[in-house]
PDB file of C-alpha atoms in Angstrom:
ATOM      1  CA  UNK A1287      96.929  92.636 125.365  1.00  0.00           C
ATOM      2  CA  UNK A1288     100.101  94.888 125.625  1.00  0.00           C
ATOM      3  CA  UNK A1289      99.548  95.127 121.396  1.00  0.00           C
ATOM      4  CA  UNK A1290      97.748  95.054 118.279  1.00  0.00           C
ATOM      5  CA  UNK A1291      97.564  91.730 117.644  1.00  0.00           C
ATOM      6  CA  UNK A1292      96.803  90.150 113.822  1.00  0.00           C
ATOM      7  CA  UNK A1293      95.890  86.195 112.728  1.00  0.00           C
ATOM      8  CA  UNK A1294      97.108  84.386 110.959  1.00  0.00           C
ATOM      9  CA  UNK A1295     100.164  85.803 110.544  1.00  0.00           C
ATOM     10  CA  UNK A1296     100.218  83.719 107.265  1.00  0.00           C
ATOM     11  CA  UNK A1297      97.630  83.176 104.898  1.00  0.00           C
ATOM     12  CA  UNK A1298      98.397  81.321 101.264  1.00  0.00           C
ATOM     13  CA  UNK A1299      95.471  81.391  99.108  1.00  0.00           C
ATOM     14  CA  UNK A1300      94.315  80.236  95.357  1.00  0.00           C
ATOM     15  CA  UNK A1301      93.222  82.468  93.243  1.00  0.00           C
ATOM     16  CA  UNK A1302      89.410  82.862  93.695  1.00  0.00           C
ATOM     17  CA  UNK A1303      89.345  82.143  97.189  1.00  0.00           C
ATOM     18  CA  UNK A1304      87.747  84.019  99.785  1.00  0.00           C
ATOM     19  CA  UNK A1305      89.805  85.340 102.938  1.00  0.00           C
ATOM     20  CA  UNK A1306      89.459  86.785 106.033  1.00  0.00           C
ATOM     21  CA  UNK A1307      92.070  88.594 108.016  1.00  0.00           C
ATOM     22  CA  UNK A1308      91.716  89.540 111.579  1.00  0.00           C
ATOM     23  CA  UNK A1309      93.256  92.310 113.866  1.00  0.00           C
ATOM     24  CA  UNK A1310      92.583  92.704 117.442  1.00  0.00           C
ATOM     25  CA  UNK A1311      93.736  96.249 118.636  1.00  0.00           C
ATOM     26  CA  UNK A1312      95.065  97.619 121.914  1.00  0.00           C
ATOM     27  CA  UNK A1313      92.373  97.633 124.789  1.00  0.00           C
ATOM     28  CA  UNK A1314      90.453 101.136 124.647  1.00  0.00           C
ATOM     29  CA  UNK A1315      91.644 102.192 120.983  1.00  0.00           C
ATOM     30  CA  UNK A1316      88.912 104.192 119.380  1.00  0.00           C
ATOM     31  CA  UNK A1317      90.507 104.304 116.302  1.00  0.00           C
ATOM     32  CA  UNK A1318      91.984 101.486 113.871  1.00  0.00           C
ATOM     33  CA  UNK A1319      92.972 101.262 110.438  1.00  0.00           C
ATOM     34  CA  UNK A1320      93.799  98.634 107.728  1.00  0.00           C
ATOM     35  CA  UNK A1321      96.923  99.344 105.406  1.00  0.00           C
ATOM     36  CA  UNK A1322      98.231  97.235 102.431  1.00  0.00           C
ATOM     37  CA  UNK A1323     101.889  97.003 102.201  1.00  0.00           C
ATOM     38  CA  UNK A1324     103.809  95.352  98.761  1.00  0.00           C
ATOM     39  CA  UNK A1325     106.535  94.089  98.685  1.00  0.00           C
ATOM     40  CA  UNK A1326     109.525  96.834  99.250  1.00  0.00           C
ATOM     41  CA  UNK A1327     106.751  99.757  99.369  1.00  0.00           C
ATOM     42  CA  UNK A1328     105.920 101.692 102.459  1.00  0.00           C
ATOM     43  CA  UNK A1329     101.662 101.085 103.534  1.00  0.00           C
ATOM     44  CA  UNK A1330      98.926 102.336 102.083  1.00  0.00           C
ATOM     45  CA  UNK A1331      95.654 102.984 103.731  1.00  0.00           C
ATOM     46  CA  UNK A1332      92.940 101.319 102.958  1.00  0.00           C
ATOM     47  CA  UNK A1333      90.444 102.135 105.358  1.00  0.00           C
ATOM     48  CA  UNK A1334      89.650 103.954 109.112  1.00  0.00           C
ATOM     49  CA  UNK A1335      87.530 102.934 111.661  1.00  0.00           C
ATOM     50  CA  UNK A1336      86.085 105.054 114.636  1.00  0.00           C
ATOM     51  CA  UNK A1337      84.744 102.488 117.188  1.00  0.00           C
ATOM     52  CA  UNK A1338      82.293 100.707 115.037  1.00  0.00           C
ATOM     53  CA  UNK A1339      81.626 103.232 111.978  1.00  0.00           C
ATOM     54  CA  UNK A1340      83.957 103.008 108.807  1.00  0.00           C
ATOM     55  CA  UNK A1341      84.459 106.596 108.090  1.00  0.00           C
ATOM     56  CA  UNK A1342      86.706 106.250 105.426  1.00  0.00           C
ATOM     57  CA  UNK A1343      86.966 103.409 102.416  1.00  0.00           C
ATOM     58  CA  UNK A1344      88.377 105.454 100.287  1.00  0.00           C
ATOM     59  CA  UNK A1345      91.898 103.007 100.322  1.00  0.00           C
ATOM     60  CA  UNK A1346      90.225  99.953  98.766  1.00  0.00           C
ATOM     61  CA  UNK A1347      91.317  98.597  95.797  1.00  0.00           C
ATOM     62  CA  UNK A1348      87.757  96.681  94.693  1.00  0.00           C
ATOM     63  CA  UNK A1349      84.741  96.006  95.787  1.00  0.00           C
ATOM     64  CA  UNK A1350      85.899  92.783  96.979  1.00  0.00           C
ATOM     65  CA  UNK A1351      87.744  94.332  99.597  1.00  0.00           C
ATOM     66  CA  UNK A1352      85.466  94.263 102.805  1.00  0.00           C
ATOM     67  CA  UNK A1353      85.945  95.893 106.254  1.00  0.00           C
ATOM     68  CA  UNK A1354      84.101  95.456 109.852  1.00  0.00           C
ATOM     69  CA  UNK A1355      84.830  96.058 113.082  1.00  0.00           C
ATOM     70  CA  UNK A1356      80.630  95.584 114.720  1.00  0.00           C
ATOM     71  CA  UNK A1357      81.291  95.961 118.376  1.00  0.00           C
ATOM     72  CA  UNK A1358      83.971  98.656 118.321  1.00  0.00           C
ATOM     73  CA  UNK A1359      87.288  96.675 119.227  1.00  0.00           C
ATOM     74  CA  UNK A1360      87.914  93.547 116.799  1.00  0.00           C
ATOM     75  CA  UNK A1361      88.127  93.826 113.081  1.00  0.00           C
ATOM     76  CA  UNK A1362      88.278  92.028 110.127  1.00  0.00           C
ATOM     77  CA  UNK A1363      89.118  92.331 106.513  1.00  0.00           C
ATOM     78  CA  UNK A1364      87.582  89.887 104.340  1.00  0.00           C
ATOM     79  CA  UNK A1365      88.627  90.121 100.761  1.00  0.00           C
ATOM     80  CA  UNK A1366      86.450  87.786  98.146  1.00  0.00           C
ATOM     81  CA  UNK A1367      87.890  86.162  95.247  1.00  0.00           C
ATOM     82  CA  UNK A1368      91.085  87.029  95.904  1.00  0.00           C
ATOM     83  CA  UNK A1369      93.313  87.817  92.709  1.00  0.00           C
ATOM     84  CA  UNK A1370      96.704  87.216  92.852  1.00  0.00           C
ATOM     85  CA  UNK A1371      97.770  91.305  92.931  1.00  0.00           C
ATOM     86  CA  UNK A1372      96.114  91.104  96.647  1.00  0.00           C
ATOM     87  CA  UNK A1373      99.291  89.462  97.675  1.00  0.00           C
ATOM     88  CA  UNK A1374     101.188  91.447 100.371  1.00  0.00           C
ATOM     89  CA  UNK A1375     100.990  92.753 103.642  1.00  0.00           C
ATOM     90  CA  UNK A1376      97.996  93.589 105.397  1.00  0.00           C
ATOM     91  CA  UNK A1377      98.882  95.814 108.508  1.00  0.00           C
ATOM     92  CA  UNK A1378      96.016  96.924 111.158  1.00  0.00           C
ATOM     93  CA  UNK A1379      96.848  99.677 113.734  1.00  0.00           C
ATOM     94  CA  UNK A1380      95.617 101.307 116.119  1.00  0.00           C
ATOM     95  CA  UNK A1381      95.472 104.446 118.113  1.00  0.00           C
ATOM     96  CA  UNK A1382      93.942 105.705 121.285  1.00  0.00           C
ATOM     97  CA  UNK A1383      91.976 109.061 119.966  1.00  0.00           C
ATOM     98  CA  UNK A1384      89.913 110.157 117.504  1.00  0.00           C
ATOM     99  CA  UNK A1385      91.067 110.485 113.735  1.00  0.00           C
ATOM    100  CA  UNK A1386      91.058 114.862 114.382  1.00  0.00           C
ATOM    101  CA  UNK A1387      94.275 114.270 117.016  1.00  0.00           C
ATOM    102  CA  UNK A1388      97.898 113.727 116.312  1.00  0.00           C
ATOM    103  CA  UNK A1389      97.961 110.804 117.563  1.00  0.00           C
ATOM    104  CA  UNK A1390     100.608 107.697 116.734  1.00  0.00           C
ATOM    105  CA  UNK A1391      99.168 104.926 115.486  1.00  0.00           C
ATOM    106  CA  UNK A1392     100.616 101.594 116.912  1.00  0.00           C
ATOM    107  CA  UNK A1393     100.856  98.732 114.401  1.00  0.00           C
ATOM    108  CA  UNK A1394     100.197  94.753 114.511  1.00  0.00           C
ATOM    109  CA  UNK A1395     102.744  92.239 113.174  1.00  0.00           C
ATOM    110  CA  UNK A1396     101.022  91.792 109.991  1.00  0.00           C
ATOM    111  CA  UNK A1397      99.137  89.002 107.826  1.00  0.00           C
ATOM    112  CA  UNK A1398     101.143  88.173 104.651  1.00  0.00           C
ATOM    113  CA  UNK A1399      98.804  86.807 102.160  1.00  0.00           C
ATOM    114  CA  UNK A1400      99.920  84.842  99.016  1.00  0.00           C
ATOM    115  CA  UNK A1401      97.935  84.078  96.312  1.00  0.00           C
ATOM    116  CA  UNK A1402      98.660  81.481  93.879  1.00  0.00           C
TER     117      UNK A1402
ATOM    118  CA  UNK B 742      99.264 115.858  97.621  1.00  0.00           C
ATOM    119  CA  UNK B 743     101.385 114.787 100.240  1.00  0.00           C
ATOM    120  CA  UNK B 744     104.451 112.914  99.202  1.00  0.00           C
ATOM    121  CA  UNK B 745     107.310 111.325 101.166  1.00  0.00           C
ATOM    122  CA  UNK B 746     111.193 110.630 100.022  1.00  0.00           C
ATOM    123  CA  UNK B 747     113.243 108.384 101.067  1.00  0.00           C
ATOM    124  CA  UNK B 748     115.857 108.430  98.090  1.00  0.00           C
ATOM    125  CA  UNK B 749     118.032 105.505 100.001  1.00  0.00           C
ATOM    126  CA  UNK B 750     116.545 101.835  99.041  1.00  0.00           C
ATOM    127  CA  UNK B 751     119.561 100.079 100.925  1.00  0.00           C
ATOM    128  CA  UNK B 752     122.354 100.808 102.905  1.00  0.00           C
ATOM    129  CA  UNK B 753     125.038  98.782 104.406  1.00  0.00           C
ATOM    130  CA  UNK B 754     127.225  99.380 107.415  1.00  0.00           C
ATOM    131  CA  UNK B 755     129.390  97.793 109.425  1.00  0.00           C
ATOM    132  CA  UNK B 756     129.198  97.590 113.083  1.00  0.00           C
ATOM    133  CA  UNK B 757     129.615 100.686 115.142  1.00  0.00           C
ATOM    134  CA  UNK B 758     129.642 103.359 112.452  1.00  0.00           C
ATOM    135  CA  UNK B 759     126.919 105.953 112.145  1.00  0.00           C
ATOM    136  CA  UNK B 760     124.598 106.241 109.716  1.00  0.00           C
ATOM    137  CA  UNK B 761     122.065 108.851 108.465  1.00  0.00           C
ATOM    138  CA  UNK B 762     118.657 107.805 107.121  1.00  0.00           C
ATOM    139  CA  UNK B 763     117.095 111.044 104.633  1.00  0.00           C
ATOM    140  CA  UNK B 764     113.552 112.212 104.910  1.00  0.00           C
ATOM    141  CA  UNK B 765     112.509 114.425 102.162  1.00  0.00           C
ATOM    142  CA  UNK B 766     108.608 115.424 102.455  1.00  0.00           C
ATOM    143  CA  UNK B 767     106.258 117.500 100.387  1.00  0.00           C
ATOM    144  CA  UNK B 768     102.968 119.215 102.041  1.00  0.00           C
ATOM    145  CA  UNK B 769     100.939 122.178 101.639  1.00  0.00           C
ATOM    146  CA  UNK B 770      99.224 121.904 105.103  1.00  0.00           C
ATOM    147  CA  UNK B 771     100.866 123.982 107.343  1.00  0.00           C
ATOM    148  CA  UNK B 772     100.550 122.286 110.374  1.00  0.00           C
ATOM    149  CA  UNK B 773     101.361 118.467 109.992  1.00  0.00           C
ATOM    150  CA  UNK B 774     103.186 115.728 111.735  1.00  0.00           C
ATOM    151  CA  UNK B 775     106.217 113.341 110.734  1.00  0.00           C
ATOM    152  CA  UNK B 776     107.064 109.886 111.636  1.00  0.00           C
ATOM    153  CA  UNK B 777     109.599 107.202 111.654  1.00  0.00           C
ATOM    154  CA  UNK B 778     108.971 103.572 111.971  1.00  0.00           C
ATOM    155  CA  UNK B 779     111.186 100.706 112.052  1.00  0.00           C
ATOM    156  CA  UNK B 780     110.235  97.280 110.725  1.00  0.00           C
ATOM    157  CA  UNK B 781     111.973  94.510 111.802  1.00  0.00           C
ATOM    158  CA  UNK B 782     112.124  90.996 109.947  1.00  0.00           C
ATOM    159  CA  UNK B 783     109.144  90.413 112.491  1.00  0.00           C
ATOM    160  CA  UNK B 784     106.972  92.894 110.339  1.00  0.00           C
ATOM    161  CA  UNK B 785     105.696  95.192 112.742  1.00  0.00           C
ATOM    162  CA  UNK B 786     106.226  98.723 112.251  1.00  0.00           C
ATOM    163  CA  UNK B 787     107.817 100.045 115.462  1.00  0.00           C
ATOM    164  CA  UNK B 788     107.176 103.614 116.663  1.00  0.00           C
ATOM    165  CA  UNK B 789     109.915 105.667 116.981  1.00  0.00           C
ATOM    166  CA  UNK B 790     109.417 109.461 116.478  1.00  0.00           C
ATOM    167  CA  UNK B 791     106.830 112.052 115.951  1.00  0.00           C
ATOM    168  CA  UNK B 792     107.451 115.027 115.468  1.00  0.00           C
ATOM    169  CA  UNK B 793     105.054 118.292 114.709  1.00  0.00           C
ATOM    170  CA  UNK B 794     105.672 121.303 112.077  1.00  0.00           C
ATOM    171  CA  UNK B 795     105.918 123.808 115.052  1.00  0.00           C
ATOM    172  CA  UNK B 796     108.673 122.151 117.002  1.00  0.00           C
ATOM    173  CA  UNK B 797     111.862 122.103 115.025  1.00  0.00           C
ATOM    174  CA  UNK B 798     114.100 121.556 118.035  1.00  0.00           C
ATOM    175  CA  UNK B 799     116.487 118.197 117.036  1.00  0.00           C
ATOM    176  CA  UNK B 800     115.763 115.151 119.211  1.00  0.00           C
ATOM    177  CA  UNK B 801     118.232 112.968 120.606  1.00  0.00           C
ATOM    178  CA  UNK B 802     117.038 109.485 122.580  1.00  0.00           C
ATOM    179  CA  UNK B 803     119.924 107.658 123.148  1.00  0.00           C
ATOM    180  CA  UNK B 804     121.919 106.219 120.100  1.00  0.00           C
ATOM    181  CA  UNK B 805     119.265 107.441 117.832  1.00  0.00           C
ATOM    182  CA  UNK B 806     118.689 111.597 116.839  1.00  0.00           C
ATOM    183  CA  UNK B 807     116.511 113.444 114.321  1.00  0.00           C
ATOM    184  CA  UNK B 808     117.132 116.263 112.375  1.00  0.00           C
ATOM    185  CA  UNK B 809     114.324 118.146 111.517  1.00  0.00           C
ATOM    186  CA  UNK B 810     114.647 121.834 108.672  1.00  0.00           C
ATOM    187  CA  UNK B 811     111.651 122.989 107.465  1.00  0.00           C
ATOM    188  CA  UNK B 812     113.882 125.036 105.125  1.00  0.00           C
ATOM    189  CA  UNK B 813     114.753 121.889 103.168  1.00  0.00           C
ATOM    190  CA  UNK B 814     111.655 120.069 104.667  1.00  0.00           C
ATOM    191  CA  UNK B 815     113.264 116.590 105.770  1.00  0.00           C
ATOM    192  CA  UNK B 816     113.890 114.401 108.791  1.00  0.00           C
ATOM    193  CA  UNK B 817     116.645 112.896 109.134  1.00  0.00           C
ATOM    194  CA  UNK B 818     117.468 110.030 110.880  1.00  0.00           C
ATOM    195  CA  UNK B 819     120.959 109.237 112.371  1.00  0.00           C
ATOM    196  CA  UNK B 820     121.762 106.168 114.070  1.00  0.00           C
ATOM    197  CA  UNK B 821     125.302 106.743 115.840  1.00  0.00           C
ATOM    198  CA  UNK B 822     127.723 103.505 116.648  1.00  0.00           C
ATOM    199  CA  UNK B 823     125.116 101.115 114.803  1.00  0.00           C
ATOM    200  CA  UNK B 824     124.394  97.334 115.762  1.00  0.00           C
ATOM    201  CA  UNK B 825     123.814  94.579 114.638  1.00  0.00           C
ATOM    202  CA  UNK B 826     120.041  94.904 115.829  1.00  0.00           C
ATOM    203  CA  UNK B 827     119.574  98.198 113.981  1.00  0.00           C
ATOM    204  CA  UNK B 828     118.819  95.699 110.711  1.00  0.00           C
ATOM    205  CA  UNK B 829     115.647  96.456 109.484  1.00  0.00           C
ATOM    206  CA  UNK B 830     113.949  98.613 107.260  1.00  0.00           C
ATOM    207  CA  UNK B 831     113.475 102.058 108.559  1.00  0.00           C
ATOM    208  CA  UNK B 832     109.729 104.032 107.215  1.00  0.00           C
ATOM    209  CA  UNK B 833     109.451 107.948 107.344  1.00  0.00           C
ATOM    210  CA  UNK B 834     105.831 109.355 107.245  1.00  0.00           C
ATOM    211  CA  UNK B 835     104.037 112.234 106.787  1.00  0.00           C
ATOM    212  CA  UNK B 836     100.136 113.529 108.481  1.00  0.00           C
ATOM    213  CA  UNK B 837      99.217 116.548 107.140  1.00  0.00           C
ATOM    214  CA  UNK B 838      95.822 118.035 107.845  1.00  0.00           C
ATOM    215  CA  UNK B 839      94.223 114.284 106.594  1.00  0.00           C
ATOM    216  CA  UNK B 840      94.403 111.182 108.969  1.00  0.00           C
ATOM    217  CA  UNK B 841      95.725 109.282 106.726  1.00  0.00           C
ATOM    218  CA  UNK B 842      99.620 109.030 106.858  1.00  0.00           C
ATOM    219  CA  UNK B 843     101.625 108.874 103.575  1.00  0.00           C
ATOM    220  CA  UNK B 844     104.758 106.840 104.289  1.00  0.00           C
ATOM    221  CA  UNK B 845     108.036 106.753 102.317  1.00  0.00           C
ATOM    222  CA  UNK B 846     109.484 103.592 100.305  1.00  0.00           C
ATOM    223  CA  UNK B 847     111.569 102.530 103.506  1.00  0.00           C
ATOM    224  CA  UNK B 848     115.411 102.360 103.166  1.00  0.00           C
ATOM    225  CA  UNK B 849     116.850  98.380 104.482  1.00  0.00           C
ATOM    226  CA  UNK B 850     119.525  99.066 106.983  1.00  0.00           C
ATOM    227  CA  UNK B 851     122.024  96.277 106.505  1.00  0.00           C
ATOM    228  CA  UNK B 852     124.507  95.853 109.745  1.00  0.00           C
ATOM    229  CA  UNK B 853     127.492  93.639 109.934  1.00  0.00           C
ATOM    230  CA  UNK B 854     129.002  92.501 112.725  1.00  0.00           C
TER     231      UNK B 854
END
């Protein structure tokens, strides 16, 4: 696809439900990372993926935040029992080099989660 | 610690004035990178600039020019003759020698026609 893509682009949950949120990044993207965004804040990282290995986790908030990405290109972020401070925006991006390069990162549309 | 200010939540303009968006950073890497992003009502953050520490040259691409001092480390953002579809919220960000990008608050660009 021409971009990061991310489904659903809503998700409303109740409060001790499990989710999972999924990101599909551009074609050929080595890296890709998962950022939480709250309502009129800028993102926050939460964690970085090169191809397949999570190198960094050091963004999530509990242990019930969960990341994969098992063949190197699609992702997912599951989060488990969700509490209803894990509302807000989960962004995915992605970029085409390694984590050591300057590279721009190029974002997906976002899942919005609610949880009531 | 790397920090990012964007010290305007909202601003409103009408149609075809020109408007500055501030960019205040703090980093003690020396060599680092700066961002802006726009987010539309859509969501996605759009791409717009980056910029390194060693290139302080001002950009201009099209309506839209930066204005980068490391004196006063910012980035600012100007938008000249603004439109309508210049609404959205506008993100600066920092890299510094870590990956991971520390982004401002965002400051809402309201246009009116």
């Amino acid at each position: 696809g021409a971009g990061v893509s991310q489904s659903p682009r809503y998700k409303v949950a109740k409060r001790g439900q499990d989710v999972a949120l999924r990101c599909d990044p551009i074609s050929g993207h080595v890296s890709l990372f998962w950022y939480q965004q709250a309502l009129g804040q800028g993102p926050e990282f939460l964690t970085y993926f090169q191809n397949e290995a999570q190198l960094d986790k050091s963004g999530l908030p509990s242990d019930r935040f969960f990341a994969e990405r098992p063949e190197g290109s699609v992702s997912t972020l599951k989060i488990q029992r969700t509490q209803q401070e894990d509302s807000a925006v989960y962004l995915c991006a992605s970029s085409l080099q390694t984590s050591g390069s300057p590279d721009t990162q190029y974002f997906g549309p976002g899942t919005r989660l609610t949880v009531l | 610690a790397q920090k990012v200010t964007q010290a305007q939540t909202e601003i409103s303009v009408v149609e075809k004035e020109d408007v500055t968006l501030d960019c205040v950073y703090e980093t003690r890497d020396t060599t680092y990178y700066l961002f802006w992003y726009k987010q539309p009502p859509s969501g996605e953050l759009v791409f717009l600039i980056r910029r390194n520490s060693f290139d302080e040259q001002n950009e201009i691409s099209g309506r839209y020019s930066w204005n980068f001092q490391k004196s006063t480390s910012s980035f600012n953002f100007t938008i000249t003759a603004s439109q309508v579809v210049d609404s959205a919220v506008y993100f600066c960000a920092l890299r510094g020698g870590s990956y991971i990008p520390t982004f401002g608050r965002g400051t809402s660009l309201i246009v009116h026609p």
